[in-house]
Short mmCIF file of C-alpha atoms in Angstrom, two decimals:
data_model
loop_
_atom_site.label_atom_id
_atom_site.label_comp_id
_atom_site.label_asym_id
_atom_site.label_seq_id
_atom_site.Cartn_x
_atom_site.Cartn_y
_atom_site.Cartn_z
CA MET A 1 -6.51 -10.55 15.57
CA THR A 2 -3.76 -13.34 15.89
CA HIS A 3 -3.26 -15.66 13.40
CA PRO A 4 -2.64 -20.15 14.09
CA GLN A 5 0.76 -21.41 13.64
CA PRO A 6 1.53 -23.18 10.32
CA SER A 7 0.75 -27.07 11.05
CA THR A 8 4.29 -27.95 8.98
CA PRO A 9 7.29 -26.02 9.20
CA PRO A 10 8.98 -24.39 6.52
CA GLY A 11 11.03 -26.41 4.28
CA PRO A 12 14.81 -25.39 3.44
CA GLY A 13 16.03 -23.02 0.83
CA PRO A 14 15.40 -19.11 0.65
CA ALA A 15 11.63 -19.51 0.85
CA GLY A 16 12.15 -21.32 3.87
CA ALA A 17 14.64 -18.75 5.40
CA LEU A 18 12.03 -15.92 4.33
CA ASP A 19 9.07 -18.34 5.96
CA ARG A 20 10.92 -18.28 9.17
CA PHE A 21 12.36 -14.86 9.39
CA PHE A 22 8.88 -13.07 8.49
CA GLY A 23 6.51 -15.44 10.00
CA LEU A 24 4.90 -16.23 6.24
CA SER A 25 3.18 -19.32 7.41
CA ALA A 26 2.05 -17.69 10.61
CA ALA A 27 0.38 -15.13 8.90
CA ARG A 28 -1.33 -17.11 6.25
CA SER A 29 0.82 -15.56 3.38
CA SER A 30 3.46 -16.53 0.88
CA VAL A 31 6.46 -14.94 -0.79
CA PRO A 32 4.91 -14.32 -3.87
CA GLN A 33 1.82 -13.27 -2.22
CA GLU A 34 4.18 -10.57 -0.20
CA LEU A 35 5.95 -9.50 -3.57
CA ARG A 36 2.80 -8.58 -5.45
CA ALA A 37 1.50 -6.82 -2.13
CA GLY A 38 4.76 -4.48 -1.94
CA LEU A 39 4.83 -4.18 -5.91
CA THR A 40 1.30 -2.43 -5.04
CA THR A 41 2.12 -0.49 -2.28
CA PHE A 42 5.04 0.91 -4.29
CA LEU A 43 3.17 1.72 -7.44
CA THR A 44 0.14 3.53 -5.25
CA MET A 45 2.95 5.88 -3.17
CA SER A 46 5.88 6.29 -6.24
CA TYR A 47 4.26 9.84 -7.08
CA ILE A 48 6.35 10.64 -4.01
CA LEU A 49 9.22 10.23 -6.27
CA PHE A 50 8.32 13.46 -8.29
CA VAL A 51 6.20 15.14 -6.08
CA ASN A 52 8.29 15.68 -2.99
CA PRO A 53 11.13 17.12 -4.94
CA GLN A 54 8.63 19.64 -6.63
CA VAL A 55 7.52 20.63 -3.16
CA LEU A 56 10.97 20.88 -1.50
CA GLY A 57 12.49 22.26 -4.78
CA ALA A 58 10.70 25.39 -3.52
CA ALA A 59 12.69 26.02 -0.53
CA ILE A 60 16.03 24.16 -1.32
CA ASP A 61 18.21 25.64 -3.89
CA VAL A 62 21.07 23.72 -4.80
CA PRO A 63 22.33 22.61 -7.84
CA ASN A 64 20.47 19.87 -10.18
CA ALA A 65 18.04 20.42 -7.44
CA PHE A 66 15.28 18.01 -8.84
CA VAL A 67 17.30 15.18 -9.57
CA GLN A 68 19.04 15.68 -6.10
CA LEU A 69 15.89 15.71 -4.35
CA LEU A 70 14.38 12.43 -6.54
CA MET A 71 17.33 10.85 -5.14
CA THR A 72 17.46 11.53 -1.38
CA THR A 73 13.74 10.87 -1.55
CA ALA A 74 14.06 7.49 -2.68
CA ILE A 75 16.94 7.04 -0.74
CA ALA A 76 15.10 8.06 2.63
CA ALA A 77 11.76 5.74 1.68
CA ALA A 78 14.18 2.84 0.84
CA PHE A 79 15.77 3.06 4.63
CA GLY A 80 12.32 3.96 6.11
CA SER A 81 10.79 0.97 4.58
CA LEU A 82 13.60 -1.93 4.64
CA ALA A 83 13.85 -0.45 8.31
CA MET A 84 10.21 -1.02 9.44
CA GLY A 85 10.00 -4.51 7.05
CA LEU A 86 13.30 -6.15 8.61
CA ILE A 87 13.35 -4.79 12.20
CA ALA A 88 9.44 -4.14 13.10
CA ARG A 89 8.62 -7.06 10.24
CA TYR A 90 5.35 -5.38 9.23
CA PRO A 91 3.89 -4.75 5.88
CA PHE A 92 3.64 -0.80 6.79
CA ALA A 93 6.03 1.55 4.07
CA GLN A 94 7.72 4.95 4.67
CA ALA A 95 8.28 7.78 2.66
CA PRO A 96 8.73 11.66 3.08
CA GLY A 97 5.48 12.59 4.13
CA MET A 98 3.38 14.78 1.96
CA GLY A 99 1.51 17.78 4.19
CA LEU A 100 4.82 17.64 6.40
CA ASN A 101 7.03 18.60 2.93
CA ALA A 102 4.32 21.60 2.31
CA PHE A 103 4.71 22.71 5.98
CA PHE A 104 8.69 22.76 5.93
CA ALA A 105 8.64 24.33 2.17
CA PHE A 106 6.12 27.07 2.34
CA THR A 107 5.56 28.15 6.40
CA VAL A 108 8.99 27.14 7.71
CA VAL A 109 11.35 28.10 4.79
CA GLN A 110 9.53 30.87 3.16
CA GLY A 111 7.33 31.76 5.04
CA MET A 112 9.58 31.88 8.67
CA GLY A 113 12.86 32.65 6.85
CA VAL A 114 14.49 29.53 8.66
CA PRO A 115 17.21 28.26 6.67
CA TRP A 116 16.43 24.85 5.20
CA GLN A 117 19.48 23.49 6.72
CA THR A 118 18.23 24.72 10.17
CA ALA A 119 14.74 22.96 8.91
CA LEU A 120 16.25 19.93 8.50
CA GLY A 121 17.56 20.21 12.01
CA ALA A 122 14.35 20.35 13.52
CA VAL A 123 13.08 17.25 11.44
CA PHE A 124 16.01 15.85 13.05
CA ILE A 125 15.13 16.51 16.34
CA SER A 126 11.42 15.86 16.14
CA GLY A 127 12.18 12.58 14.95
CA ALA A 128 14.77 11.92 18.17
CA LEU A 129 11.95 12.44 20.46
CA PHE A 130 9.98 9.42 18.14
CA VAL A 131 12.63 7.45 18.84
CA ILE A 132 13.04 8.19 22.76
CA LEU A 133 9.35 8.15 23.42
CA SER A 134 8.75 4.51 21.84
CA ALA A 135 11.80 3.48 23.49
CA VAL A 136 10.30 3.97 26.84
CA GLY A 137 6.72 3.10 25.56
CA ALA A 138 5.23 6.26 25.46
CA ARG A 139 3.69 5.82 22.22
CA GLN A 140 2.78 2.38 23.00
CA ALA A 141 1.26 3.74 26.19
CA ILE A 142 -0.79 6.16 24.35
CA VAL A 143 -2.23 3.75 21.72
CA GLN A 144 -3.29 0.93 24.48
CA ALA A 145 -5.14 4.06 25.81
CA ILE A 146 -6.98 4.83 22.57
CA PRO A 147 -10.33 2.92 22.92
CA LEU A 148 -11.66 0.43 20.53
CA SER A 149 -14.27 2.72 19.16
CA LEU A 150 -11.76 5.40 18.23
CA LYS A 151 -8.95 2.68 17.08
CA PHE A 152 -12.07 1.32 14.36
CA ALA A 153 -12.81 4.86 13.45
CA ILE A 154 -9.10 5.51 13.11
CA THR A 155 -9.02 2.78 10.35
CA ALA A 156 -12.59 3.99 8.82
CA GLY A 157 -11.31 7.40 8.66
CA ILE A 158 -7.94 6.52 6.69
CA GLY A 159 -10.32 4.37 4.39
CA ALA A 160 -12.33 7.90 3.55
CA PHE A 161 -9.01 9.65 3.39
CA LEU A 162 -7.96 7.04 0.82
CA ALA A 163 -10.69 7.15 -1.29
CA PHE A 164 -10.64 11.05 -1.12
CA LEU A 165 -7.35 10.94 -2.38
CA GLY A 166 -8.27 8.41 -5.29
CA LEU A 167 -11.32 10.54 -6.57
CA ARG A 168 -8.97 13.82 -6.33
CA SER A 169 -6.59 11.92 -8.25
CA ALA A 170 -8.73 11.00 -10.88
CA GLY A 171 -10.02 14.32 -11.05
CA VAL A 172 -13.63 13.52 -10.02
CA VAL A 173 -13.47 15.92 -7.19
CA VAL A 174 -11.80 18.77 -7.21
CA SER A 175 -11.24 22.51 -5.46
CA ASN A 176 -13.94 24.83 -5.89
CA PRO A 177 -13.66 28.51 -4.47
CA ALA A 178 -17.20 29.07 -3.52
CA THR A 179 -17.84 25.52 -2.07
CA LEU A 180 -14.44 24.35 -1.31
CA LEU A 181 -14.91 20.89 -3.57
CA SER A 182 -17.05 19.82 -5.76
CA LEU A 183 -17.58 17.69 -8.46
CA GLY A 184 -14.82 17.36 -11.36
CA GLU A 185 -15.10 16.83 -15.33
CA VAL A 186 -16.54 13.61 -14.90
CA THR A 187 -16.36 13.11 -18.95
CA ALA A 188 -12.64 13.34 -18.69
CA PRO A 189 -10.17 10.73 -19.67
CA GLY A 190 -9.01 10.41 -16.38
CA ALA A 191 -12.42 10.08 -14.60
CA TRP A 192 -13.33 7.36 -17.05
CA LEU A 193 -10.19 5.58 -17.06
CA ALA A 194 -10.45 5.71 -13.03
CA ALA A 195 -13.83 4.08 -13.09
CA LEU A 196 -12.78 1.59 -15.61
CA GLY A 197 -10.11 0.59 -13.20
CA LEU A 198 -12.23 0.94 -10.11
CA ILE A 199 -14.77 -1.62 -11.54
CA VAL A 200 -11.91 -4.04 -13.44
CA THR A 201 -10.35 -4.34 -9.93
CA ALA A 202 -13.55 -4.53 -7.53
CA ALA A 203 -14.77 -7.40 -10.07
CA LEU A 204 -11.55 -9.21 -9.99
CA THR A 205 -11.59 -8.36 -6.23
CA VAL A 206 -15.00 -10.01 -5.68
CA ARG A 207 -13.91 -13.05 -7.91
CA ARG A 208 -11.13 -13.54 -5.28
CA VAL A 209 -8.23 -12.76 -8.08
CA THR A 210 -4.83 -12.87 -6.35
CA GLY A 211 -3.31 -10.07 -6.84
CA ALA A 212 -6.73 -7.92 -7.69
CA ILE A 213 -5.34 -4.50 -6.98
CA LEU A 214 -1.80 -4.92 -8.86
CA TYR A 215 -3.42 -6.05 -12.09
CA GLY A 216 -6.00 -3.49 -11.88
CA ILE A 217 -3.38 -0.58 -11.62
CA LEU A 218 -1.65 -2.51 -14.36
CA ILE A 219 -4.55 -2.91 -16.55
CA THR A 220 -5.54 0.77 -16.58
CA THR A 221 -1.74 2.09 -17.03
CA PHE A 222 -1.74 -0.18 -20.28
CA ALA A 223 -5.05 0.97 -21.40
CA ALA A 224 -3.93 4.71 -20.89
CA ILE A 225 -0.77 4.15 -22.73
CA ALA A 226 -2.62 2.04 -25.45
CA LEU A 227 -5.08 4.53 -25.77
CA ARG A 228 -3.17 7.65 -26.06
CA LEU A 229 -5.25 8.95 -23.23
CA PRO A 230 -4.14 12.30 -21.84
CA VAL A 231 -3.98 11.43 -18.22
CA TYR A 232 -0.25 12.20 -17.65
CA PRO A 233 1.14 15.93 -16.50
CA GLY A 234 3.40 17.80 -18.41
CA GLY A 235 1.22 19.37 -20.80
CA PRO A 236 1.63 23.09 -22.04
CA ASP A 237 -0.36 25.78 -19.05
CA GLY A 238 -0.15 22.46 -17.34
CA ALA A 239 -2.82 20.48 -19.52
CA MET A 240 -2.63 16.61 -19.18
CA GLN A 241 -1.16 14.93 -22.07
CA ALA A 242 -0.69 11.24 -23.47
CA PHE A 243 2.40 9.23 -22.34
CA GLY A 244 5.24 10.62 -24.31
CA GLY A 245 7.49 7.69 -23.85
CA PHE A 246 10.34 7.04 -21.62
CA THR A 247 12.82 10.04 -20.64
CA GLY A 248 15.68 7.62 -19.92
CA ARG A 249 18.68 8.21 -21.29
CA LEU A 250 18.76 4.31 -21.80
CA GLY A 251 15.04 4.11 -22.11
CA ILE A 252 13.67 3.21 -18.92
CA LEU A 253 16.82 3.42 -17.47
CA ASP A 254 19.02 6.39 -16.24
CA ALA A 255 22.04 7.03 -13.96
CA PRO A 256 21.49 7.58 -10.59
CA VAL A 257 23.03 10.90 -9.03
CA TRP A 258 24.36 10.85 -5.12
CA PRO A 259 22.55 14.27 -3.55
CA SER A 260 25.95 15.36 -2.38
CA ALA A 261 24.82 18.69 -1.77
CA LEU A 262 21.69 17.58 0.14
CA VAL A 263 23.54 14.79 2.35
CA GLY A 264 24.76 16.05 5.93
CA GLN A 265 23.71 19.67 5.58
CA LEU A 266 21.10 19.55 8.54
CA ASP A 267 22.28 22.21 11.46
CA ILE A 268 20.80 20.20 14.45
CA ALA A 269 22.43 23.50 16.61
CA GLY A 270 20.60 26.28 14.95
CA ALA A 271 17.14 24.39 15.66
CA PHE A 272 17.61 24.06 19.09
CA GLY A 273 17.55 28.17 19.21
CA LEU A 274 14.40 29.44 21.01
CA GLY A 275 12.87 30.81 18.49
CA LEU A 276 12.50 27.56 16.60
CA LEU A 277 11.05 25.42 19.53
CA SER A 278 7.64 25.79 18.04
CA VAL A 279 8.46 24.45 14.94
CA VAL A 280 10.24 21.24 16.61
CA PHE A 281 7.29 20.65 18.17
CA THR A 282 4.52 21.27 15.25
CA PHE A 283 6.72 18.83 13.36
CA PHE A 284 6.93 16.69 16.64
CA PHE A 285 2.95 16.98 17.08
CA VAL A 286 1.73 16.75 13.78
CA ASP A 287 3.88 13.78 12.63
CA PHE A 288 3.17 11.87 15.89
CA PHE A 289 -0.47 11.64 15.54
CA ASP A 290 -0.57 11.41 12.16
CA ALA A 291 2.05 7.99 11.94
CA THR A 292 0.31 6.81 15.38
CA GLY A 293 -2.89 6.86 13.60
CA THR A 294 -2.15 5.75 10.57
CA LEU A 295 0.26 3.16 12.07
CA THR A 296 -2.54 1.95 14.58
CA GLY A 297 -5.19 1.94 11.05
CA LEU A 298 -2.97 -0.23 9.08
CA ALA A 299 -2.39 -2.81 12.00
CA GLN A 300 -5.99 -3.26 12.06
CA LYS A 301 -6.62 -3.59 8.60
CA ALA A 302 -3.65 -6.00 8.73
CA GLY A 303 -5.12 -8.08 11.24
CA VAL A 304 -2.39 -8.07 13.51
CA LEU A 305 -3.82 -6.38 16.70
CA ASP A 306 -4.22 -9.12 19.26
CA ALA A 307 -7.49 -9.33 21.51
CA ARG A 308 -7.31 -6.40 23.42
CA GLY A 309 -6.51 -4.10 20.21
CA ASP A 310 -2.74 -3.84 20.83
CA MET A 311 0.07 -4.39 18.27
CA PRO A 312 2.96 -6.69 18.83
CA ARG A 313 6.28 -5.30 18.44
CA ALA A 314 4.88 -2.05 18.88
CA ARG A 315 8.06 -0.29 20.73
CA ARG A 316 9.99 -1.33 17.63
CA THR A 317 7.41 -0.15 15.32
CA PHE A 318 7.04 3.15 16.72
CA ALA A 319 10.56 3.41 16.83
CA MET A 320 11.56 2.62 12.97
CA ASP A 321 9.10 5.61 12.29
CA GLY A 322 11.30 7.69 14.64
CA LEU A 323 14.37 6.67 13.04
CA ALA A 324 13.18 6.96 9.35
CA ALA A 325 12.70 10.69 10.23
CA MET A 326 16.17 11.00 11.62
CA PHE A 327 17.66 9.76 8.45
CA GLY A 328 15.71 11.31 6.57
CA ALA A 329 16.48 14.62 7.80
CA PHE A 330 20.29 13.48 7.39
CA MET A 331 19.78 12.83 3.71
CA GLY A 332 18.10 16.33 2.93
CA THR A 333 14.28 15.14 3.21
CA SER A 334 11.27 16.52 5.57
CA THR A 335 9.71 14.24 7.68
CA THR A 336 10.14 10.36 6.72
CA THR A 337 6.89 8.98 7.92
CA ALA A 338 4.03 5.68 7.70
CA TYR A 339 2.37 5.94 4.40
CA VAL A 340 -1.45 5.15 4.34
CA GLU A 341 -1.13 4.01 1.03
CA SER A 342 0.49 0.92 2.63
CA ALA A 343 -2.85 -0.36 2.95
CA SER A 344 -3.21 -0.95 -0.85
CA GLY A 345 -0.30 -3.39 -0.36
CA ILE A 346 -2.07 -4.97 3.05
CA GLY A 347 -5.48 -5.32 0.74
CA ALA A 348 -3.46 -7.08 -1.90
CA GLY A 349 -2.53 -10.09 0.40
CA GLY A 350 0.54 -8.08 2.54
CA ARG A 351 0.59 -9.14 6.25
CA THR A 352 4.43 -9.65 6.89
CA GLY A 353 7.69 -7.36 6.73
CA LEU A 354 8.57 -8.79 3.66
CA SER A 355 5.92 -6.59 1.82
CA ALA A 356 7.57 -3.55 3.05
CA VAL A 357 11.20 -4.77 2.11
CA THR A 358 9.70 -5.07 -1.88
CA VAL A 359 8.58 -1.65 -1.24
CA GLY A 360 12.20 -0.60 -0.09
CA VAL A 361 14.43 -2.41 -2.60
CA LEU A 362 12.01 -0.91 -5.35
CA PHE A 363 12.64 2.52 -4.33
CA LEU A 364 16.19 1.73 -4.57
CA LEU A 365 15.69 0.14 -8.19
CA SER A 366 13.76 3.18 -8.82
CA MET A 367 16.86 5.25 -8.73
CA PHE A 368 18.11 3.66 -11.66
CA LEU A 369 14.40 2.70 -13.00
CA TRP A 370 12.45 6.42 -12.08
CA PRO A 371 11.50 6.97 -15.82
CA LEU A 372 9.22 3.62 -15.31
CA ALA A 373 7.58 4.99 -12.80
CA ALA A 374 6.48 7.51 -14.74
CA ALA A 375 4.31 5.40 -16.58
CA ILE A 376 1.84 4.82 -13.80
CA PRO A 377 -0.69 8.01 -14.10
CA GLY A 378 -2.53 8.92 -11.12
CA ALA A 379 -5.78 7.85 -13.04
CA ALA A 380 -4.52 4.12 -12.85
CA THR A 381 -3.46 4.19 -8.68
CA ALA A 382 -7.02 5.81 -8.01
CA PRO A 383 -8.96 3.01 -8.34
CA ALA A 384 -6.91 1.00 -5.55
CA LEU A 385 -6.86 3.87 -2.89
CA ILE A 386 -10.91 3.79 -3.67
CA LEU A 387 -11.56 0.43 -3.23
CA VAL A 388 -9.05 -0.06 -0.28
CA GLY A 389 -11.02 2.85 1.30
CA ALA A 390 -13.79 1.11 0.61
CA LEU A 391 -12.58 -1.88 2.31
CA MET A 392 -11.28 -0.01 5.27
CA MET A 393 -14.55 1.22 6.43
CA GLU A 394 -15.86 -2.47 7.93
CA GLY A 395 -14.93 -1.33 11.18
CA VAL A 396 -17.80 0.89 11.49
CA LYS A 397 -19.79 -1.40 12.57
CA PHE A 398 -18.14 -2.16 15.74
CA VAL A 399 -19.19 1.25 16.98
CA ASP A 400 -21.58 1.55 19.47
CA TRP A 401 -23.79 4.25 17.43
CA ASP A 402 -26.46 3.90 20.32
CA ASP A 403 -23.85 5.73 22.79
CA LEU A 404 -23.51 9.14 21.46
CA SER A 405 -20.25 9.67 24.14
CA GLU A 406 -19.05 6.75 21.77
CA SER A 407 -20.40 7.40 18.64
CA LEU A 408 -19.72 10.78 18.22
CA PRO A 409 -16.24 11.09 18.84
CA ALA A 410 -15.65 8.05 16.09
CA PHE A 411 -17.98 10.06 13.69
CA LEU A 412 -15.51 13.36 13.90
CA THR A 413 -12.70 11.15 13.92
CA ILE A 414 -13.49 9.38 10.50
CA ILE A 415 -15.06 12.62 8.92
CA ALA A 416 -12.40 15.34 10.00
CA MET A 417 -9.35 13.26 8.00
CA PRO A 418 -10.72 13.78 4.52
CA LEU A 419 -12.26 16.99 5.09
CA THR A 420 -8.78 18.38 7.18
CA PHE A 421 -6.57 16.25 4.54
CA SER A 422 -5.09 15.32 7.97
CA ILE A 423 -5.30 11.86 9.92
CA ALA A 424 -3.51 13.84 12.84
CA ASN A 425 -6.73 16.14 12.92
CA GLY A 426 -8.75 13.41 12.94
CA VAL A 427 -7.19 11.32 15.92
CA SER A 428 -6.64 14.74 17.95
CA PHE A 429 -10.79 15.56 17.24
CA GLY A 430 -11.48 12.01 18.53
CA VAL A 431 -9.64 11.98 21.32
CA LEU A 432 -10.40 15.24 22.42
CA SER A 433 -14.14 14.94 22.07
CA TYR A 434 -14.08 11.06 23.89
CA CYS A 435 -12.31 12.73 26.74
CA ALA A 436 -15.09 15.50 26.94
CA LEU A 437 -18.21 13.32 26.71
CA LYS A 438 -17.08 10.99 29.20
CA LEU A 439 -15.84 13.71 31.73
CA LEU A 440 -19.19 15.40 31.40
CA THR A 441 -21.45 12.65 31.69
CA GLY A 442 -20.03 11.21 34.51
CA ARG A 443 -17.84 8.47 32.83
CA ALA A 444 -14.59 10.35 33.86
CA ARG A 445 -13.21 6.85 35.78
CA SER A 446 -13.62 4.90 32.23
CA VAL A 447 -10.69 6.78 29.84
CA SER A 448 -7.40 6.14 30.84
CA PRO A 449 -5.44 8.94 32.57
CA ILE A 450 -2.83 8.75 29.98
CA LEU A 451 -5.63 9.47 27.06
CA TYR A 452 -6.53 12.86 29.40
CA GLY A 453 -2.98 13.63 29.32
CA VAL A 454 -3.06 13.43 25.52
CA ALA A 455 -5.73 15.48 25.39
CA ALA A 456 -4.37 18.40 27.35
CA LEU A 457 -1.27 18.39 24.76
CA LEU A 458 -3.71 18.54 21.52
CA LEU A 459 -5.53 21.16 23.25
CA ALA A 460 -2.71 23.26 24.04
CA ARG A 461 -1.03 22.45 20.56
CA TYR A 462 -4.22 23.68 18.82
CA LEU A 463 -4.33 26.77 21.39
CA PHE A 464 -0.44 27.66 20.82
CA LEU A 465 0.73 25.65 17.75
CA SER A 466 -2.18 26.33 15.65
CA GLY A 467 -0.31 28.06 12.59
CA GLY A 468 1.78 24.48 12.02
#
């Protein structure tokens, strides 16, 4: 959906310059609104500062590994978000992706015995492929070939995935060896805190309070600290504990550390070895469809798709995704990609690249203020993810549920994302089933030849690279 141009030109001064550069008036936004949205996105994804070093630390053995990996995570996230905000000018934040970091650490490095430097080279090559395909318009062509019903389903599926992440973070949904998933301990402080935060945030949203999602996160965090609730990790034997105070040498401040043992250590030549081609293409395939699905869903949520369902500046946007992956590999981290948590900032009003720039600046500040981020428990960001997930389900009403060849692929897209814990799998299941049903019901010509080609590649990926 396009937005009308503002009736009055932006005024002089810094605010006017930001308006002209980011198109704030055209997007019916403002500087305060974008700053709030950026802060909201940062709070919902700041966990990556602590989780990514834990995951990659199992594979990367360097001196002071946790701090160095935290710093390189912050730098990669800052670069990716700034590039997306300043060049693509969309409110899509980027950071090292969950899932691919686990594949990097446990499957490639530990499982296959590949040196972590060579694995970083594989990430770099996959990012270069992203940039090349984006520059020639291949990624844009693929997105344009995806039918509207699947685009709406991708948005709804991301919503379901976000809600699942929120419920898991709150401890409401837990793993179960017998049933895979089950209800957690709903009387636990984290579950009650998340429920309180969800009700407060939803009430503020219904009352149209500007910045409702951000206020919900801050109110819930304050309640957790003030009531001394055990909702923070780090207790004995993995138990949750109350907030123990800031651990920085100056309270909420601590000096950053340059990740010298990680920067520039990637081995690109080694990654070109024949035995690692499957690793390169697994990184490529998974992140290609994960990022493509994420960006398409976020664009639909932000209302920036045009009348044909296409994203303006798509080549530039997709290229920034690939460039972030290349830069992240150079800095010493696994694939950097668009973050689905950006939907929380979009839900808080983010519509332009100023939101992503805000996220990037906050990640740079986190190199000094990272003890402050530790004060935000998962139970405080869970309500934002659940609420935004609910809002993203709106698109399902545009799916033709009376036509099974449209509704079944849409349903598979939606349900596969949370159940397989992968946006890429959801997009893949939708594309494969859509092409198969149209082909077998005599409506093959209604599908773009490009989409058939994508389906063939996806099928080959599942048949020959299923281990990834």
